[in-house]
């Protein structure tokens, strides 16, 4: 998938060729957009069941909103893949395929999916099917991504307990149970993590921090680059005061109770959550890959319906039109449009004219306003003399 590609999906009446022939009209379109500005590919659009004029105008509005929704979902799925693959652009690009081929190849060889979206059904039913599908894709990816984030957060929390400093890491593998007074009616052992730069102050003051601290009870348990862990014994009736004043002194009381087999149980939990994380990561990646392709397919099918509805509203019945996909770049897209305007502005009737130098101008604002009110607008809300939708796939 090329990051520098921009596409124009154009529909023109076959009357642009003198013979009114489809193939000659496509040749005329190719002549209008030279290879300097882009490449034109034939794009097949089936004929759908047409309802009333009022229904078509309403459907044009619905499809415009639905396409915006599709574009948003494609972007959200892309963001999910980016998070799962930690921003690795090469790996992300490998996952962004449509029917196991690059998006550009899918567009160039597009065929309406008659199995998922039966063209013999009324337009309203097809639009409803697409709306439900896009909503389902959005919800599925959102739920799986949230599940992955939760499992990842759980794993990170467990890993931090094993790799942090003595003020926050797990003490299961650090504290010798023989240092702890257990099952005493009156005495209790507190584990206090003290910043290394104030250990001397701690040793000088801990005995008088609260009443009934056992003198010279502080025992060095462990130390790291940031903290030193001490075990201090107090009478239970003053434990809360000792803990509170320890925090005021910028020491960190650690809440720890020894459990038989705790070390093994903790490692088993880390292993279990790690296994869950890898499993959900794989599920989220597979879903993201599938969902991105399906969201792009849905968007392209919505674009096809937009072109068809606009073609009927613009050129009328009986239908006789040619559709082409123009692959260009963001920089050249404007020139491609100018080229098309120069060739086909006459289709807009009074809405377009030419200045003294022969350049196409939009010289009838009231006509443009009327056409916009009737739903005949391009992507930017401006009236165009022909049916054209610009889009990118990222």
Tab-separated table of C-alpha atoms in Angstrom:
chain	number	residue	atom	x	y	z
A	1	UNK	CA	0.000	0.000	0.000
A	2	UNK	CA	1.493	3.282	-1.100
A	3	UNK	CA	1.365	6.031	1.498
A	4	UNK	CA	1.591	8.635	-1.286
A	5	UNK	CA	-1.460	7.532	-3.265
A	6	UNK	CA	-4.651	9.501	-3.537
A	7	UNK	CA	-7.618	8.268	-5.523
A	8	UNK	CA	-10.390	9.924	-7.497
A	9	UNK	CA	-13.474	7.854	-8.293
A	10	UNK	CA	-15.061	9.529	-11.301
A	11	UNK	CA	-18.332	8.896	-13.140
A	12	UNK	CA	-19.120	10.534	-16.485
A	13	UNK	CA	-21.929	10.086	-18.998
A	14	UNK	CA	-20.913	8.057	-22.052
A	15	UNK	CA	-22.013	11.082	-24.092
A	16	UNK	CA	-18.506	12.494	-23.540
A	17	UNK	CA	-17.565	10.362	-26.557
A	18	UNK	CA	-19.151	11.117	-29.959
A	19	UNK	CA	-20.273	7.498	-30.356
A	20	UNK	CA	-21.764	7.295	-26.840
A	21	UNK	CA	-19.708	4.087	-26.473
A	22	UNK	CA	-18.553	2.959	-23.028
A	23	UNK	CA	-15.003	2.021	-24.065
A	24	UNK	CA	-14.548	5.206	-26.068
A	25	UNK	CA	-15.797	7.222	-23.101
A	26	UNK	CA	-13.163	5.531	-20.919
A	27	UNK	CA	-10.519	6.419	-23.507
A	28	UNK	CA	-11.735	10.024	-23.404
A	29	UNK	CA	-11.412	10.039	-19.613
A	30	UNK	CA	-7.862	8.716	-19.913
A	31	UNK	CA	-7.066	11.471	-22.399
A	32	UNK	CA	-8.439	14.113	-20.033
A	33	UNK	CA	-6.120	13.003	-17.214
A	34	UNK	CA	-2.665	12.611	-18.680
A	35	UNK	CA	-0.133	10.287	-17.092
A	36	UNK	CA	1.591	13.417	-15.767
A	37	UNK	CA	-1.224	13.754	-13.229
A	38	UNK	CA	-2.354	10.183	-12.625
A	39	UNK	CA	-3.259	6.764	-13.987
A	40	UNK	CA	-6.834	5.848	-14.941
A	41	UNK	CA	-8.174	2.340	-14.336
A	42	UNK	CA	-11.611	1.095	-15.413
A	43	UNK	CA	-13.887	0.665	-12.407
A	44	UNK	CA	-16.918	-1.571	-12.664
A	45	UNK	CA	-20.118	-0.432	-10.952
A	46	UNK	CA	-23.209	-2.625	-11.152
A	47	UNK	CA	-26.697	-1.221	-11.657
A	48	UNK	CA	-28.855	-1.214	-8.548
A	49	UNK	CA	-32.574	-1.014	-7.938
A	50	UNK	CA	-33.601	2.630	-8.118
A	51	UNK	CA	-36.371	4.015	-5.942
A	52	UNK	CA	-37.991	7.440	-5.966
A	53	UNK	CA	-36.116	10.704	-6.424
A	54	UNK	CA	-36.806	11.667	-2.806
A	55	UNK	CA	-35.405	8.316	-1.626
A	56	UNK	CA	-32.248	8.801	-3.716
A	57	UNK	CA	-31.628	12.274	-2.283
A	58	UNK	CA	-32.057	10.903	1.258
A	59	UNK	CA	-29.788	7.934	0.481
A	60	UNK	CA	-27.124	10.285	-0.877
A	61	UNK	CA	-27.079	12.012	2.504
A	62	UNK	CA	-27.025	8.701	4.413
A	63	UNK	CA	-24.154	7.395	2.298
A	64	UNK	CA	-22.110	10.571	2.832
A	65	UNK	CA	-22.416	10.102	6.603
A	66	UNK	CA	-21.762	6.373	6.359
A	67	UNK	CA	-18.576	6.913	4.378
A	68	UNK	CA	-17.276	9.256	7.069
A	69	UNK	CA	-18.066	6.529	9.601
A	70	UNK	CA	-16.231	3.932	7.509
A	71	UNK	CA	-13.192	6.189	7.217
A	72	UNK	CA	-13.181	6.673	10.995
A	73	UNK	CA	-13.374	2.912	11.623
A	74	UNK	CA	-10.506	2.235	9.187
A	75	UNK	CA	-8.480	4.805	11.138
A	76	UNK	CA	-9.383	3.274	14.513
A	77	UNK	CA	-8.433	-0.222	13.387
A	78	UNK	CA	-5.164	1.192	12.053
A	79	UNK	CA	-4.502	2.806	15.454
A	80	UNK	CA	-5.193	-0.547	17.128
A	81	UNK	CA	-2.663	-2.285	14.859
A	82	UNK	CA	-0.163	0.487	15.580
A	83	UNK	CA	-0.549	-0.050	19.330
A	84	UNK	CA	-0.335	-3.844	19.066
A	85	UNK	CA	2.779	-3.687	16.860
A	86	UNK	CA	4.324	-0.853	18.902
A	87	UNK	CA	4.485	1.559	15.965
A	88	UNK	CA	6.586	-0.688	13.696
A	89	UNK	CA	5.590	0.784	10.304
A	90	UNK	CA	6.924	-2.155	8.289
A	91	UNK	CA	4.999	-4.735	10.309
A	92	UNK	CA	1.874	-2.557	10.298
A	93	UNK	CA	2.001	-2.270	6.504
A	94	UNK	CA	2.239	-6.069	6.240
A	95	UNK	CA	-1.025	-6.422	8.167
A	96	UNK	CA	-2.923	-3.839	6.103
A	97	UNK	CA	-4.247	-5.990	3.297
A	98	UNK	CA	-7.638	-6.482	1.675
A	99	UNK	CA	-8.463	-10.066	0.743
A	100	UNK	CA	-4.764	-10.858	1.306
A	101	UNK	CA	-3.570	-8.338	-1.261
A	102	UNK	CA	-2.469	-4.687	-1.070
A	103	UNK	CA	-5.295	-2.151	-0.908
A	104	UNK	CA	-4.235	-0.603	-4.200
A	105	UNK	CA	-4.427	-3.959	-5.952
A	106	UNK	CA	-7.887	-4.494	-4.472
A	107	UNK	CA	-9.035	-1.132	-5.845
A	108	UNK	CA	-7.559	-1.734	-9.304
A	109	UNK	CA	-9.298	-5.122	-9.582
A	110	UNK	CA	-12.478	-4.185	-7.713
A	111	UNK	CA	-15.609	-6.277	-8.218
A	112	UNK	CA	-18.822	-5.747	-6.291
A	113	UNK	CA	-19.186	-8.427	-3.610
A	114	UNK	CA	-22.473	-9.989	-4.680
A	115	UNK	CA	-22.413	-12.519	-1.845
A	116	UNK	CA	-22.274	-9.994	1.011
A	117	UNK	CA	-24.194	-7.178	-0.670
A	118	UNK	CA	-26.711	-8.489	-3.154
A	119	UNK	CA	-27.108	-5.941	-5.921
A	120	UNK	CA	-30.660	-7.149	-6.621
A	121	UNK	CA	-31.768	-5.897	-3.200
A	122	UNK	CA	-33.175	-2.368	-2.742
A	123	UNK	CA	-30.529	0.289	-2.079
A	124	UNK	CA	-31.938	0.930	1.388
A	125	UNK	CA	-31.335	-2.700	2.408
A	126	UNK	CA	-27.754	-2.654	1.108
A	127	UNK	CA	-27.042	0.569	3.006
A	128	UNK	CA	-28.527	-0.929	6.175
A	129	UNK	CA	-26.341	-4.050	5.780
A	130	UNK	CA	-23.222	-1.909	5.394
A	131	UNK	CA	-24.123	0.233	8.420
A	132	UNK	CA	-24.538	-2.847	10.608
A	133	UNK	CA	-21.299	-4.393	9.351
A	134	UNK	CA	-19.227	-1.272	9.996
A	135	UNK	CA	-20.722	-0.911	13.480
A	136	UNK	CA	-19.942	-4.576	14.211
A	137	UNK	CA	-16.329	-4.192	13.040
A	138	UNK	CA	-15.907	-1.116	15.238
A	139	UNK	CA	-17.329	-2.835	18.336
A	140	UNK	CA	-15.374	-6.080	17.846
A	141	UNK	CA	-12.043	-4.297	17.482
A	142	UNK	CA	-12.777	-1.943	20.379
A	143	UNK	CA	-13.709	-4.807	22.718
A	144	UNK	CA	-10.691	-6.930	21.780
A	145	UNK	CA	-8.332	-3.968	22.070
A	146	UNK	CA	-9.716	-3.130	25.522
A	147	UNK	CA	-9.288	-6.769	26.555
A	148	UNK	CA	-5.668	-6.727	25.368
A	149	UNK	CA	-4.956	-3.445	27.171
A	150	UNK	CA	-6.368	-4.878	30.412
A	151	UNK	CA	-4.279	-8.051	30.222
A	152	UNK	CA	-1.194	-6.038	29.257
A	153	UNK	CA	-1.744	-3.696	32.222
A	154	UNK	CA	-2.097	-6.680	34.583
A	155	UNK	CA	1.141	-8.185	33.280
A	156	UNK	CA	2.992	-4.875	33.517
A	157	UNK	CA	1.831	-4.473	37.120
A	158	UNK	CA	3.062	-7.970	38.037
A	159	UNK	CA	6.366	-7.455	36.231
A	160	UNK	CA	6.887	-4.098	37.920
A	161	UNK	CA	6.490	-5.822	41.271
A	162	UNK	CA	9.379	-8.085	40.330
A	163	UNK	CA	11.639	-5.445	38.794
A	164	UNK	CA	10.933	-2.215	40.729
A	165	UNK	CA	12.796	-0.845	43.725
A	166	UNK	CA	12.319	-1.821	47.355
A	167	UNK	CA	9.576	0.774	47.862
A	168	UNK	CA	7.210	-0.960	45.430
A	169	UNK	CA	8.493	-4.358	44.267
A	170	UNK	CA	7.274	-7.682	45.593
A	171	UNK	CA	9.028	-8.730	48.783
A	172	UNK	CA	8.203	-12.424	48.453
A	173	UNK	CA	11.708	-13.384	47.339
A	174	UNK	CA	13.475	-10.803	49.533
A	175	UNK	CA	12.221	-11.110	53.095
A	176	UNK	CA	13.444	-13.998	55.244
A	177	UNK	CA	10.388	-15.127	57.249
A	178	UNK	CA	12.603	-15.615	60.318
A	179	UNK	CA	12.919	-11.788	60.520
A	180	UNK	CA	9.186	-11.411	61.053
A	181	UNK	CA	7.349	-11.750	64.356
A	182	UNK	CA	4.253	-13.737	63.519
A	183	UNK	CA	1.215	-14.757	65.580
A	184	UNK	CA	2.200	-12.529	68.528
A	185	UNK	CA	-0.561	-11.034	70.615
A	186	UNK	CA	1.358	-7.825	71.365
A	187	UNK	CA	4.239	-7.345	68.918
A	188	UNK	CA	4.336	-6.652	65.177
A	189	UNK	CA	7.132	-6.324	62.605
A	190	UNK	CA	7.034	-3.459	60.111
A	191	UNK	CA	9.003	-3.413	56.886
A	192	UNK	CA	10.147	0.121	56.056
A	193	UNK	CA	11.801	1.185	52.784
A	194	UNK	CA	14.072	4.171	53.489
A	195	UNK	CA	15.686	6.326	50.760
A	196	UNK	CA	19.417	5.642	50.862
A	197	UNK	CA	20.329	9.290	51.455
A	198	UNK	CA	18.425	9.429	54.773
A	199	UNK	CA	19.202	6.026	56.321
A	200	UNK	CA	21.350	7.666	59.003
A	201	UNK	CA	18.428	9.870	60.070
A	202	UNK	CA	16.189	6.808	60.119
A	203	UNK	CA	18.526	4.879	62.428
A	204	UNK	CA	18.767	7.884	64.752
A	205	UNK	CA	15.038	8.586	65.007
A	206	UNK	CA	12.967	5.451	64.408
A	207	UNK	CA	12.987	4.432	68.107
A	208	UNK	CA	11.300	7.688	69.146
A	209	UNK	CA	8.984	8.018	66.164
A	210	UNK	CA	6.052	6.664	68.197
A	211	UNK	CA	5.571	5.145	71.644
A	212	UNK	CA	6.592	1.562	72.322
A	213	UNK	CA	9.012	0.941	69.464
A	214	UNK	CA	11.263	-1.951	70.489
A	215	UNK	CA	14.763	-0.432	70.993
A	216	UNK	CA	17.490	-1.526	68.557
A	217	UNK	CA	14.969	-3.684	66.722
A	218	UNK	CA	15.807	-2.294	63.252
A	219	UNK	CA	17.342	-5.017	61.104
A	220	UNK	CA	18.747	-4.535	57.615
A	221	UNK	CA	16.771	-6.751	55.227
A	222	UNK	CA	18.001	-5.663	51.772
A	223	UNK	CA	19.137	-2.641	49.793
A	224	UNK	CA	19.229	-1.471	46.186
A	225	UNK	CA	20.355	1.671	44.340
A	226	UNK	CA	17.495	3.762	45.749
A	227	UNK	CA	16.207	2.257	49.000
A	228	UNK	CA	17.231	0.261	52.051
A	229	UNK	CA	14.677	-2.070	53.614
A	230	UNK	CA	14.547	-2.397	57.389
A	231	UNK	CA	12.447	-4.570	59.699
A	232	UNK	CA	11.296	-2.701	62.848
A	233	UNK	CA	9.303	-4.165	65.753
A	234	UNK	CA	6.631	-2.206	67.638
A	235	UNK	CA	3.787	-2.964	69.991
A	236	UNK	CA	0.568	-3.471	68.046
A	237	UNK	CA	-1.350	-0.806	69.956
A	238	UNK	CA	0.938	1.877	68.444
A	239	UNK	CA	1.428	0.308	64.997
A	240	UNK	CA	-0.862	2.717	63.137
A	241	UNK	CA	0.887	5.759	64.613
A	242	UNK	CA	4.292	4.359	63.677
A	243	UNK	CA	3.175	3.707	60.104
A	244	UNK	CA	1.609	7.166	59.793
A	245	UNK	CA	4.698	8.962	61.091
A	246	UNK	CA	6.932	6.837	58.881
A	247	UNK	CA	5.115	8.249	55.837
A	248	UNK	CA	5.474	11.775	57.232
A	249	UNK	CA	9.236	11.132	57.466
A	250	UNK	CA	9.280	10.135	53.743
A	251	UNK	CA	9.840	6.471	54.558
A	252	UNK	CA	7.689	3.878	52.795
A	253	UNK	CA	5.939	1.274	54.995
A	254	UNK	CA	5.500	-1.950	53.033
A	255	UNK	CA	2.368	-4.035	53.532
A	256	UNK	CA	3.651	-7.622	53.555
A	257	UNK	CA	2.425	-10.853	55.068
A	258	UNK	CA	4.413	-14.020	54.707
A	259	UNK	CA	2.647	-16.899	52.974
A	260	UNK	CA	3.942	-20.424	52.651
A	261	UNK	CA	4.706	-21.083	48.976
A	262	UNK	CA	4.156	-17.411	48.117
A	263	UNK	CA	7.243	-17.206	45.906
A	264	UNK	CA	6.119	-20.087	43.697
A	265	UNK	CA	2.526	-18.813	43.566
A	266	UNK	CA	3.687	-15.352	42.512
A	267	UNK	CA	5.837	-16.709	39.683
A	268	UNK	CA	3.013	-18.969	38.563
A	269	UNK	CA	0.693	-15.937	38.365
A	270	UNK	CA	3.232	-14.010	36.285
A	271	UNK	CA	3.589	-16.970	33.928
A	272	UNK	CA	-0.177	-17.368	33.643
A	273	UNK	CA	-0.839	-13.700	32.883
A	274	UNK	CA	2.123	-13.656	30.482
A	275	UNK	CA	0.602	-16.571	28.601
A	276	UNK	CA	-2.783	-14.818	28.527
A	277	UNK	CA	-1.138	-11.648	27.223
A	278	UNK	CA	0.540	-13.480	24.335
A	279	UNK	CA	-2.728	-15.258	23.493
A	280	UNK	CA	-4.833	-12.087	23.483
A	281	UNK	CA	-2.087	-10.222	21.564
A	282	UNK	CA	-2.328	-12.836	18.805
A	283	UNK	CA	-6.134	-12.629	18.782
A	284	UNK	CA	-6.054	-8.817	18.639
A	285	UNK	CA	-3.528	-8.866	15.793
A	286	UNK	CA	-5.514	-11.375	13.726
A	287	UNK	CA	-8.748	-9.485	14.337
A	288	UNK	CA	-7.070	-6.164	13.494
A	289	UNK	CA	-5.726	-7.529	10.224
A	290	UNK	CA	-9.119	-8.960	9.215
A	291	UNK	CA	-11.084	-5.947	10.443
A	292	UNK	CA	-8.887	-3.444	8.599
A	293	UNK	CA	-9.446	-5.270	5.317
A	294	UNK	CA	-13.187	-5.584	5.946
A	295	UNK	CA	-13.498	-1.916	6.928
A	296	UNK	CA	-11.691	-0.838	3.743
A	297	UNK	CA	-13.928	-3.125	1.670
A	298	UNK	CA	-17.031	-1.664	3.310
A	299	UNK	CA	-15.817	1.877	2.654
A	300	UNK	CA	-15.134	1.154	-1.017
A	301	UNK	CA	-18.587	-0.401	-1.416
A	302	UNK	CA	-20.114	2.688	0.202
A	303	UNK	CA	-18.145	4.871	-2.226
A	304	UNK	CA	-19.498	2.801	-5.111
A	305	UNK	CA	-23.037	3.395	-3.889
A	306	UNK	CA	-22.328	7.116	-3.512
A	307	UNK	CA	-21.089	7.269	-7.099
A	308	UNK	CA	-24.080	5.303	-8.378
A	309	UNK	CA	-26.682	7.395	-6.531
A	310	UNK	CA	-24.978	10.640	-7.547
A	311	UNK	CA	-24.756	9.409	-11.156
A	312	UNK	CA	-28.516	8.794	-11.272
A	313	UNK	CA	-29.250	12.176	-9.668
A	314	UNK	CA	-26.800	13.975	-11.935
A	315	UNK	CA	-27.173	12.335	-15.340
A	316	UNK	CA	-30.684	10.870	-15.091
A	317	UNK	CA	-32.214	7.812	-16.725
A	318	UNK	CA	-31.706	5.681	-18.709
A	319	UNK	CA	-28.277	5.094	-17.191
A	320	UNK	CA	-25.330	5.257	-19.559
A	321	UNK	CA	-22.116	6.143	-17.766
A	322	UNK	CA	-18.475	5.212	-17.443
A	323	UNK	CA	-16.597	5.009	-14.152
A	324	UNK	CA	-12.849	5.286	-13.709
A	325	UNK	CA	-10.465	5.123	-10.771
A	326	UNK	CA	-7.691	7.699	-10.989
A	327	UNK	CA	-4.596	6.944	-8.948
A	328	UNK	CA	-2.663	10.112	-8.268
A	329	UNK	CA	-0.834	11.750	-5.356
A	330	UNK	CA	-1.952	14.379	-2.828
A	331	UNK	CA	0.207	16.951	-4.635
A	332	UNK	CA	-1.103	16.117	-8.124
A	333	UNK	CA	-4.767	15.552	-7.202
A	334	UNK	CA	-5.666	19.224	-7.683
A	335	UNK	CA	-4.061	19.256	-11.137
A	336	UNK	CA	-5.948	16.106	-12.075
A	337	UNK	CA	-9.201	17.790	-11.001
A	338	UNK	CA	-8.320	20.921	-12.959
A	339	UNK	CA	-7.717	18.744	-16.007
A	340	UNK	CA	-11.113	17.092	-15.573
A	341	UNK	CA	-12.759	20.491	-15.041
A	342	UNK	CA	-11.204	21.789	-18.240
A	343	UNK	CA	-12.602	18.849	-20.223
A	344	UNK	CA	-16.006	18.377	-18.607
A	345	UNK	CA	-17.090	21.675	-17.068
A	346	UNK	CA	-19.713	21.964	-19.807
A	347	UNK	CA	-21.641	19.187	-18.008
A	348	UNK	CA	-22.363	21.711	-15.255
A	349	UNK	CA	-24.313	24.009	-17.535
A	350	UNK	CA	-24.642	27.540	-16.135
A	351	UNK	CA	-22.690	26.677	-12.997
A	352	UNK	CA	-19.421	26.943	-14.907
A	353	UNK	CA	-17.910	29.396	-17.359
A	354	UNK	CA	-14.507	30.483	-18.642
A	355	UNK	CA	-12.492	33.629	-18.071
A	356	UNK	CA	-10.753	35.680	-20.781
A	357	UNK	CA	-7.813	33.271	-20.732
A	358	UNK	CA	-10.064	30.251	-21.229
A	359	UNK	CA	-9.721	28.983	-17.661
A	360	UNK	CA	-12.708	27.262	-16.083
A	361	UNK	CA	-14.551	29.371	-13.505
A	362	UNK	CA	-17.595	28.764	-11.335
A	363	UNK	CA	-19.562	31.850	-12.244
A	364	UNK	CA	-23.111	31.181	-11.017
A	365	UNK	CA	-23.236	30.931	-7.234
A	366	UNK	CA	-27.005	30.621	-7.159
A	367	UNK	CA	-26.904	27.586	-9.461
A	368	UNK	CA	-24.194	26.000	-7.297
A	369	UNK	CA	-26.288	26.641	-4.192
A	370	UNK	CA	-29.331	25.047	-5.794
A	371	UNK	CA	-27.326	22.000	-6.838
A	372	UNK	CA	-25.814	21.639	-3.371
A	373	UNK	CA	-29.292	21.822	-1.850
A	374	UNK	CA	-30.327	18.973	-4.128
A	375	UNK	CA	-27.413	16.855	-2.951
A	376	UNK	CA	-25.186	17.325	-6.034
A	377	UNK	CA	-21.952	18.091	-4.218
A	378	UNK	CA	-18.390	16.884	-4.230
A	379	UNK	CA	-16.314	15.851	-1.228
A	380	UNK	CA	-15.568	19.415	-0.148
A	381	UNK	CA	-19.239	20.473	-0.371
A	382	UNK	CA	-18.546	22.329	-3.627
A	383	UNK	CA	-20.614	21.717	-6.719
A	384	UNK	CA	-18.703	19.751	-9.352
A	385	UNK	CA	-19.721	19.477	-12.995
A	386	UNK	CA	-19.317	15.702	-12.846
A	387	UNK	CA	-19.406	12.959	-10.217
A	388	UNK	CA	-16.062	12.707	-8.428
A	389	UNK	CA	-15.032	11.533	-4.971
A	390	UNK	CA	-11.495	11.871	-3.646
A	391	UNK	CA	-10.203	9.489	-0.978
A	392	UNK	CA	-7.094	8.016	0.567
A	393	UNK	CA	-6.585	4.682	2.308
A	394	UNK	CA	-4.241	4.810	5.273
